[in-house]
Structures are given as C-alpha cells and as structure tokens.
mmCIF file of C-alpha atoms and ligand atoms in Angstrom:
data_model
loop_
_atom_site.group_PDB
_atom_site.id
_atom_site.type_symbol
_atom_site.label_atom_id
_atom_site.label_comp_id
_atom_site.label_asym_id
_atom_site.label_seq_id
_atom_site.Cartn_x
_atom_site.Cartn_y
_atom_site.Cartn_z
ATOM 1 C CA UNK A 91 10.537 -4.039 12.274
ATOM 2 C CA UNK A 92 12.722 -3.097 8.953
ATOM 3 C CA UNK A 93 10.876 -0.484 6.996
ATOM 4 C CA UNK A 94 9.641 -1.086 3.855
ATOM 5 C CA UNK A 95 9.669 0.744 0.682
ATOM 6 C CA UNK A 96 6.929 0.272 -1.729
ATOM 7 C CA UNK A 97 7.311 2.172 -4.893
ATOM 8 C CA UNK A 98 3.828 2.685 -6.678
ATOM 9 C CA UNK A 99 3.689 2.198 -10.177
ATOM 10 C CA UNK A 100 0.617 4.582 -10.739
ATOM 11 C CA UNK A 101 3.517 7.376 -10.846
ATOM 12 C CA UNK A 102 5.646 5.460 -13.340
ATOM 13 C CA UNK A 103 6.423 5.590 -17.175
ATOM 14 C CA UNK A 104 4.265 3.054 -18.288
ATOM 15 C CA UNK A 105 5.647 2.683 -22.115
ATOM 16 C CA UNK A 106 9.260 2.007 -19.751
ATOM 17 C CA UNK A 107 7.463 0.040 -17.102
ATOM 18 C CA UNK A 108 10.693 -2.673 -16.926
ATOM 19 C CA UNK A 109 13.467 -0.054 -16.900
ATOM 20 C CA UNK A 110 11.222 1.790 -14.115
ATOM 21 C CA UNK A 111 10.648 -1.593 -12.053
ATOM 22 C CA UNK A 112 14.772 -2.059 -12.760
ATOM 23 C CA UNK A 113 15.438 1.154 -11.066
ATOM 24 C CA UNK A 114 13.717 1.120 -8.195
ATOM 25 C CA UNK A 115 14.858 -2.611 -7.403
ATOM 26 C CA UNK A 116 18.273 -1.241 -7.872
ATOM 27 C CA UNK A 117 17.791 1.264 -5.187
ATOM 28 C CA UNK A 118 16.458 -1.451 -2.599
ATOM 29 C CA UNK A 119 12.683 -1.724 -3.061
ATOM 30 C CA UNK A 120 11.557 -4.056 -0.866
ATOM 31 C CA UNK A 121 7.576 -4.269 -2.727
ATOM 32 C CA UNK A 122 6.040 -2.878 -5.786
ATOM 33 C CA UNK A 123 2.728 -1.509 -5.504
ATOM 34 C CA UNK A 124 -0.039 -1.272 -7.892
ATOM 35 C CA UNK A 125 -3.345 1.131 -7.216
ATOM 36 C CA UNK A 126 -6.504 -1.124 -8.900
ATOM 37 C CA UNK A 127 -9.129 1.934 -9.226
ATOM 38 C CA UNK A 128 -12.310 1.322 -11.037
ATOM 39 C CA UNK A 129 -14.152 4.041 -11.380
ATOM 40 C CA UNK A 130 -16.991 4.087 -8.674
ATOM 41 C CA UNK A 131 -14.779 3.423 -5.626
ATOM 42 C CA UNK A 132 -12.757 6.043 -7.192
ATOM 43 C CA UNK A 133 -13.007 9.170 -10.126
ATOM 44 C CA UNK A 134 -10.526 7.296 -12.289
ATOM 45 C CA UNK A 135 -9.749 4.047 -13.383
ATOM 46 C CA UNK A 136 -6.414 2.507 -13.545
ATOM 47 C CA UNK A 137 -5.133 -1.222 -13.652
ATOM 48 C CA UNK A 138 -6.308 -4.886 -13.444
ATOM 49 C CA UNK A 139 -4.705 -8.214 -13.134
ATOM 50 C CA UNK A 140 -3.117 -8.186 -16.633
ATOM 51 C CA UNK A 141 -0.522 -5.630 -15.063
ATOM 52 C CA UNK A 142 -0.004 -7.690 -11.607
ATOM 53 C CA UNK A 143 0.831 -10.773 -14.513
ATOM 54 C CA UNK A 144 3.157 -8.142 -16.077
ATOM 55 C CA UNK A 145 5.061 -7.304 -13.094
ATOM 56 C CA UNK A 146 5.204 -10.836 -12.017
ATOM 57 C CA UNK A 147 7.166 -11.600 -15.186
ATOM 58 C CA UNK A 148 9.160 -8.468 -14.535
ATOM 59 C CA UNK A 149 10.612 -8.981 -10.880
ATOM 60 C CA UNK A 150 10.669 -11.375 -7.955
ATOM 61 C CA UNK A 151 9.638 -8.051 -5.545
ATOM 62 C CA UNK A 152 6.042 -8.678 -3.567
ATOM 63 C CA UNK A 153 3.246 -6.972 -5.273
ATOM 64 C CA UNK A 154 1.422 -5.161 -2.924
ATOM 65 C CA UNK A 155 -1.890 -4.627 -4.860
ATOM 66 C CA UNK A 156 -4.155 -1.686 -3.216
ATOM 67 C CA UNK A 157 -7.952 -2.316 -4.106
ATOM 68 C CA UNK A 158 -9.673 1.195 -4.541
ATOM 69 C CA UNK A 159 -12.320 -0.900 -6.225
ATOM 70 C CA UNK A 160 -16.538 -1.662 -4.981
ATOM 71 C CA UNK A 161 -16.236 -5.123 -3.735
ATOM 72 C CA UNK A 162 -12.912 -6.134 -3.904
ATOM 73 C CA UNK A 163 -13.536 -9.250 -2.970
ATOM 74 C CA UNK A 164 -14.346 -10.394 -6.755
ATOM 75 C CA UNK A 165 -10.754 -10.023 -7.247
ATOM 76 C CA UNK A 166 -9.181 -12.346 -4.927
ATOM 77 C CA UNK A 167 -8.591 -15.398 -7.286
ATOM 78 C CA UNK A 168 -8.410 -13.567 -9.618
ATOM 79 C CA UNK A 169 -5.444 -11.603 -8.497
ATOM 80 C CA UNK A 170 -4.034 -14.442 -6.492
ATOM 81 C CA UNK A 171 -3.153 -16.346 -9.648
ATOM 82 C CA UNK A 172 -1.707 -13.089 -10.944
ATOM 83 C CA UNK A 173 1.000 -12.829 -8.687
ATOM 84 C CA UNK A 174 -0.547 -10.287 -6.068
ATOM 85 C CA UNK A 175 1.407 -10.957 -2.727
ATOM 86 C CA UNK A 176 -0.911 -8.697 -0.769
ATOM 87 C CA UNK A 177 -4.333 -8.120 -1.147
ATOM 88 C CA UNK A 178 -5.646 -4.683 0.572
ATOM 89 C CA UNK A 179 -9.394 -3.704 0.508
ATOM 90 C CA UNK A 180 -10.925 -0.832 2.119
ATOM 91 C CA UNK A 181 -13.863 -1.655 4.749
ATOM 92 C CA UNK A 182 -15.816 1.077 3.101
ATOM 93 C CA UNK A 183 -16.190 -0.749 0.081
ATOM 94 C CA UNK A 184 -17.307 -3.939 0.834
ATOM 95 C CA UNK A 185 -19.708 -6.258 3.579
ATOM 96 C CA UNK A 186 -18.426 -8.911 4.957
ATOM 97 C CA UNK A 187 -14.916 -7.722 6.035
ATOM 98 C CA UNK A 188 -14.019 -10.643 7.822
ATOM 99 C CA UNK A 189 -14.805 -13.025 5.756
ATOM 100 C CA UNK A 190 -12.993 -11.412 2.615
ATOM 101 C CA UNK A 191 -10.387 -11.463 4.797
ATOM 102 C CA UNK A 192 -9.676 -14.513 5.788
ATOM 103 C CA UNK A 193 -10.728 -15.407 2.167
ATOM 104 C CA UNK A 194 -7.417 -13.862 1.192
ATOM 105 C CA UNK A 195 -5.141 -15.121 3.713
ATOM 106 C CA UNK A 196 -6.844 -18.994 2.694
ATOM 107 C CA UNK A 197 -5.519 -18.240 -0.794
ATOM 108 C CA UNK A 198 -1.974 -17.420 0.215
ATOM 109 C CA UNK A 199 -1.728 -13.454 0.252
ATOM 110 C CA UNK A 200 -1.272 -11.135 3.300
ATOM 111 C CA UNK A 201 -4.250 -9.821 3.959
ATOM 112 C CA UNK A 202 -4.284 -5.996 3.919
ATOM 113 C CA UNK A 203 -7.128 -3.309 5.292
ATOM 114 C CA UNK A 204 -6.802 0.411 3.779
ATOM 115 C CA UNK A 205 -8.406 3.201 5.453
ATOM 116 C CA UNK A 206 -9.765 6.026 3.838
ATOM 117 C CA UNK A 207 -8.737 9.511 6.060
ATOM 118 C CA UNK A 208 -12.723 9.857 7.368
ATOM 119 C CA UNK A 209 -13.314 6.264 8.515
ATOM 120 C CA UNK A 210 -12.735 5.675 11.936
ATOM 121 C CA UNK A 211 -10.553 3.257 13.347
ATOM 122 C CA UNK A 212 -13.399 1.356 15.635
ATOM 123 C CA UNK A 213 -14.177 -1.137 12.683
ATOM 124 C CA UNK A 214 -9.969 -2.081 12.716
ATOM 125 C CA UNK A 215 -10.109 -3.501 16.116
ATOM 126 C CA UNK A 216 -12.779 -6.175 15.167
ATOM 127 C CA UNK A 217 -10.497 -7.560 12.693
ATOM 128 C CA UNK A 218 -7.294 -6.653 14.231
ATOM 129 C CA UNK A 219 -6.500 -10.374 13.862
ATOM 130 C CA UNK A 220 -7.871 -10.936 10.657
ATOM 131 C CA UNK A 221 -4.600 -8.430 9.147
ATOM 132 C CA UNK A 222 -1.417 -8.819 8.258
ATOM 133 C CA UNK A 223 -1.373 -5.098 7.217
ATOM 134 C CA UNK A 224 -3.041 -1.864 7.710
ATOM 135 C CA UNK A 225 -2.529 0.754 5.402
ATOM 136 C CA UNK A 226 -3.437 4.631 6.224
ATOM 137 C CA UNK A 227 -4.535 6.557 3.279
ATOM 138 C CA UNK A 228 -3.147 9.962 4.022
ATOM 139 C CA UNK A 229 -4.418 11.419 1.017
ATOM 140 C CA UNK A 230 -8.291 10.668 -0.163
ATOM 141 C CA UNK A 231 -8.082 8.323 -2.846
ATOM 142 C CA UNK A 232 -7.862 8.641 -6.068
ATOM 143 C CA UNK A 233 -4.803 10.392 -7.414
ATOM 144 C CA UNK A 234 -0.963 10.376 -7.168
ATOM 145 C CA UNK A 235 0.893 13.644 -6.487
ATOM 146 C CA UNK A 236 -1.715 14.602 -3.172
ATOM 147 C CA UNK A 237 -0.196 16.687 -0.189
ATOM 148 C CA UNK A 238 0.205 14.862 3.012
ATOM 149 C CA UNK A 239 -2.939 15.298 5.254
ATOM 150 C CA UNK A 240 -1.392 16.365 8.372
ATOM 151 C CA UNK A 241 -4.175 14.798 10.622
ATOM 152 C CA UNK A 242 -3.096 11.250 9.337
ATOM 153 C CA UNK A 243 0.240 11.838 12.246
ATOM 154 C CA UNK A 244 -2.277 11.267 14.617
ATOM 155 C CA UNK A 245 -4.143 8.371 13.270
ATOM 156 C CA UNK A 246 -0.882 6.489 12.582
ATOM 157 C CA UNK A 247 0.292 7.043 16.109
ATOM 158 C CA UNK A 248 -3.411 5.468 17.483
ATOM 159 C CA UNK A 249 -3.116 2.935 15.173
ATOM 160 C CA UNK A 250 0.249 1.817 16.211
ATOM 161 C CA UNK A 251 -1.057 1.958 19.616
ATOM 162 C CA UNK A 252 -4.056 -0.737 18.953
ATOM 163 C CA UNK A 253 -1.873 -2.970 17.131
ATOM 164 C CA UNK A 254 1.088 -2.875 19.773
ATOM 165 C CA UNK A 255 -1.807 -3.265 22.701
ATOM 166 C CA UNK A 256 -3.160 -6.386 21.014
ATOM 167 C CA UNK A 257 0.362 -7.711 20.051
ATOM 168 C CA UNK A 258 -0.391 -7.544 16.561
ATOM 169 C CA UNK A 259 2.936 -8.025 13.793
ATOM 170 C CA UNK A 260 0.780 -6.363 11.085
ATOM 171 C CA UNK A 261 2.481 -3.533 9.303
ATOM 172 C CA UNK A 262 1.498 -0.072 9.382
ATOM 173 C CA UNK A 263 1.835 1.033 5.648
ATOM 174 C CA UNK A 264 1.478 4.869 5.119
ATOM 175 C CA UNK A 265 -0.045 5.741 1.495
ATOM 176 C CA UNK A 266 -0.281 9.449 -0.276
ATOM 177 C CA UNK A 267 1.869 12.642 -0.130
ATOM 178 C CA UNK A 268 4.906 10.552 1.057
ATOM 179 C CA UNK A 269 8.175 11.878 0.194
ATOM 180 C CA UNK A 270 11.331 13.361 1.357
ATOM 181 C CA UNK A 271 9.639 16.234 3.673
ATOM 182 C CA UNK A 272 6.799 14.097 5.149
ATOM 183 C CA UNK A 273 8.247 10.296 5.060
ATOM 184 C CA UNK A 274 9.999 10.277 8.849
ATOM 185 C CA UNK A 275 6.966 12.260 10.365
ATOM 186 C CA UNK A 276 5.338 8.962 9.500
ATOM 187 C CA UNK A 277 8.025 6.910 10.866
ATOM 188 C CA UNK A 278 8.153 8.256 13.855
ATOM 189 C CA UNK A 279 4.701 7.805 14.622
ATOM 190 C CA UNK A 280 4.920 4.968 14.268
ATOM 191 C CA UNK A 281 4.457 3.435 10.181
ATOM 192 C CA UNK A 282 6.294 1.083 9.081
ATOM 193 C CA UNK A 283 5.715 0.666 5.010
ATOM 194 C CA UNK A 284 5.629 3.535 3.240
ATOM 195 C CA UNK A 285 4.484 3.624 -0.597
ATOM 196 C CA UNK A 286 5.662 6.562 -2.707
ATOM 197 C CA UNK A 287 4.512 7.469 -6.103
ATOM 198 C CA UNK A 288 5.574 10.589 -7.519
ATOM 199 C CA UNK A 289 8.595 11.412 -5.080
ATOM 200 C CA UNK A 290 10.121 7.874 -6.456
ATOM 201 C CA UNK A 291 9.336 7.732 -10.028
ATOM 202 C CA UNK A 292 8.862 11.590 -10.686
ATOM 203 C CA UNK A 293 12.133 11.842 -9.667
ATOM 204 C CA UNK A 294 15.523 12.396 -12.116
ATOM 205 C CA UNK A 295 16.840 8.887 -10.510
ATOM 206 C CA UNK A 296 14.568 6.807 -9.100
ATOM 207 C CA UNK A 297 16.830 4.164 -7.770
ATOM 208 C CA UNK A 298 18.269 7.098 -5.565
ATOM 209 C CA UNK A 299 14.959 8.498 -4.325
ATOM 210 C CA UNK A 300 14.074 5.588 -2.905
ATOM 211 C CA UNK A 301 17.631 5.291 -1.041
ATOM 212 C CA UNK A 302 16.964 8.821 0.295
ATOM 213 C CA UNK A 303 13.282 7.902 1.199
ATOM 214 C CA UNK A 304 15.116 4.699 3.103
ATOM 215 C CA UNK A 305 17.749 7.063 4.317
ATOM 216 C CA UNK A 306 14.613 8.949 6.459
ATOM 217 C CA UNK A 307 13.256 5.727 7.975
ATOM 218 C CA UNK A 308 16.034 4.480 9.794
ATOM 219 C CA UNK A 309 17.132 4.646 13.597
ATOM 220 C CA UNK A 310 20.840 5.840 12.455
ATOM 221 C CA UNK A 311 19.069 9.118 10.346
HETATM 222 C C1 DX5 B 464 -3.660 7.180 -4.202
HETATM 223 C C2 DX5 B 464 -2.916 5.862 -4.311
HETATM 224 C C3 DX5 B 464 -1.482 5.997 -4.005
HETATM 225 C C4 DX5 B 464 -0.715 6.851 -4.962
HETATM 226 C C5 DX5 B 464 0.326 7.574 -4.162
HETATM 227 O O1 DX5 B 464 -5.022 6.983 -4.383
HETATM 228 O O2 DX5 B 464 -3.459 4.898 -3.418
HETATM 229 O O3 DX5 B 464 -0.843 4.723 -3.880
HETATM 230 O O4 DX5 B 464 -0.086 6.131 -5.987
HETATM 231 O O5 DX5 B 464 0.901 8.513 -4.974
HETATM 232 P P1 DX5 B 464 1.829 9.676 -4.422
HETATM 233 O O6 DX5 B 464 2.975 9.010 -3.717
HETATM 234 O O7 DX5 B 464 2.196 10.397 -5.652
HETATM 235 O O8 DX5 B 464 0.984 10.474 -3.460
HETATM 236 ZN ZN1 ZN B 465 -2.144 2.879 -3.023
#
C-alpha cells in the first residue's frame, strides 16, 4: 500500500489557512487532517464543521477528520455534509461502536477507529470489519508538538499483524510525535498513514517537509 501523508491543520497558521493548505498540496499531500476536540474528551477545544466546509472550498484533498470529541457519533451528518471524507472516533468515547460505524460508512465516509495509547487492542478485532482505518494515537490526546511514545512501535507492529491475519485493507494511520526522526520507525512496523502537525507546518517550508516525511516512507529510502 502507498503511504499516505496527512498534514494536520491543528499545527497550521490559521489567519493563512489557504496559503498553508497550498503548500502542503504542493509538496504531495495525499489528505488533510483536522483534530475536532471539545473539551471533555479532551483539555482543549479546537474545530467544528464550519472548518471541514472551509477546507472543502479550499482543496479537492480527503479530509480526514479525527473525533477527540464524547459521542462522536452526533457528528456524522453533520460532518458528512461538510465534506469530511473520513470519520474516526475513538471506542473510548462512545457505546455502540459498531453501529456508529457502520452509520458512517452508510453515509459515504471511511470509517475510521482511533486508539488512545492505554486502550487495548481486544475491542479492534470485534470490529475489524467494520474499518476502513485504524489510527494509533502515539501521543495521548490533546495537543500538537508531543514526543513519540516509544511503546506505540509495538502496538503498530500487533496491529498490523491482526489486520494482515484477517485480510483486512484498512490503513494503519500513525498520529502524534511524527516527524523526520520517528516517521520510518513507524513505517517499518508496519503504518501506513502518517499525520504530522508541527514537523509539517512548523517547519520553514512546508511543502518540503512533507517531501522529506514521504522521502522516509518509501521502499527506495
Ligand atoms: C493530537 C492530535 C494530532 C496532532 C498531531 O491530539 O490528534 O493530530 O495534531 O500533532 P503533532 O504532529 O504536532 O504531534
Ligand atoms: Zn489527530
């Protein structure tokens, strides 16, 4: 599977939002994400669906939209008519997993699951056909510009082993701390999407971080 570079907006100039968006499609983007945090799930509280409408207008790129929200699934119309091309909720925010799940997929999304760095993987292989993506926080939620938690290597690599076991195509998105130094220890156990914040739009030029961050997830590197 191609990797995929998903640039998260929670790291970029806001007041230049379209000449950030610009930049990072011009170094080969393949999504956009957006971090929806409201305030119980997480400390802080970020964006809603007026943004996801924003970007829409702004670029043809998927817009990966990250829940960090208590029950997410309140959002899924609401974000489907945004724009949102993938939904993600985390499991430890909601009830009825499955359900939301397949809820999403019905309304024309991928249909993501994001797991915090203390919740085991158990509940994953209930649903492992439910997903079209499974996204690893490897920071706790919450903030951009977190250090890699090392133990996530080892949670990516036994994730990638369930999905491959159960023939599953879902990718394995990585999410927190990635950059330069800690992007290919995620590739090579086995993620696939990998969303960077601060090493993308912190950076002088972000079009060229995120052809370095490419540069580090390819077989020829
Ligand atoms: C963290 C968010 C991340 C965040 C990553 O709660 O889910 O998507 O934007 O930021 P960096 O890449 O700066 O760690
Ligand atoms: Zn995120």
């Amino acid at each position: 599977m191609n990797s995929c570079i998903a640039p998260s907006v929670l790291a970029a100039d806001l007041a230049r939002l379209s000449e950030q968006v610009e930049q990072v499609v011009r170094g080969g983007a393949d999504w956009i994400h957006v971090d929806v945090m409201d305030g119980h799930f997480t400390p802080t509280i970020t964006f809603g669906s007026p943004l996801i409408r924003a970007l829409r207008r702004i670029t043809d790129l998927p817009l990966d939209v990250h829940l960090m929200v208590e029950q997410p699934e309140r959002y899924i119309e609401e974000f489907a008519a945004a724009g949102a091309g993938i939904f993600t909720l985390h499991p430890e925010a909601t009830i009825h997993l499955q359900r939301h799940l397949a809820a999403i997929r019905n309304r024309g999304m991928l249909a993501g699951v994001a797991m915090n760095p203390g919740t085991p993987l158990g509940l994953l292989e209930e649903v492992v056909d439910d997903v079209d993506l499974v996204l690893v926080m490897t920071v706790n939620p919450g903030y951009g510009g977190q250090g890699y938690l090392p133990a996530s290597t080892d949670k990516i690599r036994r994730i990638r082993a369930l999905l491959d076991a159960r023939g599953s195509r879902a990718r394995l998105e990585v999410d927190g701390g990635i950059t330069r130094a800690t992007i290919r220890t995620a590739w090579e156990a086995g993620a696939d999407t990998f969303v960077a914040g601060t090493a993308v739009f912190g950076a002088q030029d972000p079009a060229q971080a995120v052809r370095e961050l490419k540069t580090e997830c390819t077989s020829e590197a």
